[in-house]
Coordinates of N, CA and C in Angstrom, one line a residue:
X1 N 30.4 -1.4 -18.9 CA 30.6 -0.2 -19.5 C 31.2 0.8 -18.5
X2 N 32.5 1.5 -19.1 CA 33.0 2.3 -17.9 C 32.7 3.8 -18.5
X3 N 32.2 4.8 -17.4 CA 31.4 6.1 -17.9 C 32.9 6.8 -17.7
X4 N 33.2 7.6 -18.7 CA 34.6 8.2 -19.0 C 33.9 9.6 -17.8
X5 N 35.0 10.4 -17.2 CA 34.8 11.6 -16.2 C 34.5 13.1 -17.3
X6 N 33.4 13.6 -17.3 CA 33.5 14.7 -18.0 C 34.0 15.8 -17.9
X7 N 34.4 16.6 -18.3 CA 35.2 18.2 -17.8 C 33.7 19.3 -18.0
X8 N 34.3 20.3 -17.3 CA 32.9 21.6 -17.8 C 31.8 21.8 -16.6
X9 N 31.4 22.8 -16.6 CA 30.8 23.6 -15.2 C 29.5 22.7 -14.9
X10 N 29.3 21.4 -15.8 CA 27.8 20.6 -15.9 C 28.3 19.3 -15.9
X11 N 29.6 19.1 -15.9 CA 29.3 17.3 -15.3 C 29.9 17.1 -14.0
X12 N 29.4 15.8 -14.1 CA 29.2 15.0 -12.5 C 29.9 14.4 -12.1
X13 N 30.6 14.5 -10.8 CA 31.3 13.9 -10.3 C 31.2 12.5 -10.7
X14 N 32.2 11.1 -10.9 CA 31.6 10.1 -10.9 C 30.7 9.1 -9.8
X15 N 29.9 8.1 -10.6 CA 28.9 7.7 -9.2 C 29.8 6.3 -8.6
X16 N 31.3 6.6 -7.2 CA 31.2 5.9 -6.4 C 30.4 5.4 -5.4
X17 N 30.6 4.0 -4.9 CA 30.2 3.1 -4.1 C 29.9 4.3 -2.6
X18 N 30.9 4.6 -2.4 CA 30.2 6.0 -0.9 C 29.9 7.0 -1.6
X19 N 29.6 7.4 -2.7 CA 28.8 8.8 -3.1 C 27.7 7.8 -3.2
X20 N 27.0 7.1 -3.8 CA 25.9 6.1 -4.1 C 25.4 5.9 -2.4
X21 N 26.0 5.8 -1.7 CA 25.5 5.4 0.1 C 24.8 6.6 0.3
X22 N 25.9 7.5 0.2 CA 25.5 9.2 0.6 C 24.2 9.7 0.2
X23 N 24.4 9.3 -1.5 CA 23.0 10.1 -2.0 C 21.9 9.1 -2.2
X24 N 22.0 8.1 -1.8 CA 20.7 6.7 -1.5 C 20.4 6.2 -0.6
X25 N 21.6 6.2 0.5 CA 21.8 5.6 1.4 C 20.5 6.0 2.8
X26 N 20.5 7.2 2.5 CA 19.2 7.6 3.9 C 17.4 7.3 3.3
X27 N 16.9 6.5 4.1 CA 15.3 6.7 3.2 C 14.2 7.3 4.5
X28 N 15.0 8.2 4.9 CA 14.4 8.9 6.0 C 13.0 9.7 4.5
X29 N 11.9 9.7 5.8 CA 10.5 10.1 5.3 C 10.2 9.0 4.0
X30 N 10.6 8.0 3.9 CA 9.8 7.1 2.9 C 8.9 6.3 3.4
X31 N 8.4 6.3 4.8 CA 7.1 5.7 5.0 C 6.5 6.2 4.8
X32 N 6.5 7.8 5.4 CA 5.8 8.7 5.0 C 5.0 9.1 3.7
X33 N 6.2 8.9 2.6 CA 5.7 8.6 1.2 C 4.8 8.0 1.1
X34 N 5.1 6.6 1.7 CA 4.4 5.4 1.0 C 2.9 5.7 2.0
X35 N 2.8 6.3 3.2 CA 1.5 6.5 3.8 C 0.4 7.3 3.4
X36 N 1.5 8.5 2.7 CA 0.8 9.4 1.8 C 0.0 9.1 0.5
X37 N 0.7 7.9 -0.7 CA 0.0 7.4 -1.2 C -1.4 6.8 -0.8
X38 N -0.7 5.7 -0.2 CA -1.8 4.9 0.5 C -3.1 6.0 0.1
X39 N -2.9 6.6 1.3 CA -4.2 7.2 1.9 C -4.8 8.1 0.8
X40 N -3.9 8.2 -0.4 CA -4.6 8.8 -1.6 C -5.3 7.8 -2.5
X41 N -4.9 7.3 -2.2 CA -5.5 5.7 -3.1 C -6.6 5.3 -2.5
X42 N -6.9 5.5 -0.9 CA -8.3 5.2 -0.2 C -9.5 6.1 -0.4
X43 N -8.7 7.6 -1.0 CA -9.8 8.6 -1.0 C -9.8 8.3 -1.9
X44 N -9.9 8.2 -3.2 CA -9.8 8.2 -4.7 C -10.8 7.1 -4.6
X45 N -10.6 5.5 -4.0 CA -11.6 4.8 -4.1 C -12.6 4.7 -3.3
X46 N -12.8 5.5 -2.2 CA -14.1 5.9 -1.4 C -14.7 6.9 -2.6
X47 N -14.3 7.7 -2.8 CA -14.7 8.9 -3.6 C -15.6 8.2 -5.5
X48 N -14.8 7.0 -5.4 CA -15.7 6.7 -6.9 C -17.0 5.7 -5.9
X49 N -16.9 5.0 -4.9 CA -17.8 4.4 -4.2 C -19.0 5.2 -4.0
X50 N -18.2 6.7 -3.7 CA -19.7 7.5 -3.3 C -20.5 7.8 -4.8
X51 N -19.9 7.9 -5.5 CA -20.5 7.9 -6.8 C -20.9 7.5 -7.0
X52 N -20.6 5.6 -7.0 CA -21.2 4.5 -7.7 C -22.7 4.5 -6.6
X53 N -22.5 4.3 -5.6 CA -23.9 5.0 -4.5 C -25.1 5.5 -4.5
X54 N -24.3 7.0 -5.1 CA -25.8 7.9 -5.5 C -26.4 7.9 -6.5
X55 N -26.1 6.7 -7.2 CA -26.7 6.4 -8.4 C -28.4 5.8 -8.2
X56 N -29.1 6.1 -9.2 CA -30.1 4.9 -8.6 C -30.6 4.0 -8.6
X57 N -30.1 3.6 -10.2 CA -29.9 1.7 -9.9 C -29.3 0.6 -8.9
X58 N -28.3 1.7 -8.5 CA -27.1 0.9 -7.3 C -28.6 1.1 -6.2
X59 N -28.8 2.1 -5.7 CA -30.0 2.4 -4.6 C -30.5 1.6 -4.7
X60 N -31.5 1.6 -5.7 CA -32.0 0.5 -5.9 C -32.4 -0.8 -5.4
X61 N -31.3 -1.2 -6.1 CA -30.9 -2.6 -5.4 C -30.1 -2.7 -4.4
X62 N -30.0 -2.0 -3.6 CA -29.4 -2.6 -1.9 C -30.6 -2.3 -1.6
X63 N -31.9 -1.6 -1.7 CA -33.1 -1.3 -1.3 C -33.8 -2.7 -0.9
X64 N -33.8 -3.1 -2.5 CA -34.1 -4.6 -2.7 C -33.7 -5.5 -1.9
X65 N -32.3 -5.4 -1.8 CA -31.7 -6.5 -0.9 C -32.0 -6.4 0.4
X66 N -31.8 -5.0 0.6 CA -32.7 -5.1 2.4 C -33.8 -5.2 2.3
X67 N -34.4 -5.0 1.9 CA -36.5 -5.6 1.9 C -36.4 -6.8 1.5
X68 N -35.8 -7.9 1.0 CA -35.4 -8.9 1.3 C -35.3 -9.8 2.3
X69 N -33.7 -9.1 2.9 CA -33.3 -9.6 3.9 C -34.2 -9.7 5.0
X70 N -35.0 -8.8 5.3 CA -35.9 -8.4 6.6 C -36.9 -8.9 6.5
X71 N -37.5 -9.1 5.5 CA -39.1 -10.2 5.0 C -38.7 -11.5 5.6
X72 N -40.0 -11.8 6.4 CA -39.7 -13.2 7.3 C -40.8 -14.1 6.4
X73 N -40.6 -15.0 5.4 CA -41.6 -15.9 4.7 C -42.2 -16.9 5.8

């Protein structure tokens, strides 16, 4: 499909192969992106961890499991 060139103070230049390099071509700061997620994705799931935690069933039973563990039969 070929995009016909529009006239008027709102359309766009068409998208050449070096306009496409130009405005794609750099991915400067996209590790950065992707480090920023990350580390939003670690606090988010530390953050429901601490939740699931201070609950007291969870307590609970790692209580259990360490009074377990350390009991010598």
């Amino acid at each position: 499909m070929i995009q016909k060139h529009q006239s008027g103070p709102s359309a766009l230049p068409p998208l050449t192969r070096r306009r496409a390099a130009g405005l794609f071509g750099d991915d400067t700061g996209a590790a950065t992106a992707e480090y920023a997620i990350a580390t939003m994705a670690a606090v988010a799931f530390a953050s429901l961890l601490v939740v699931i935690m201070r609950s007291d069933e969870v307590r609970g039973i790692l209580t259990d499991l360490v009074r377990r563990a350390l009991t010598v039969q």
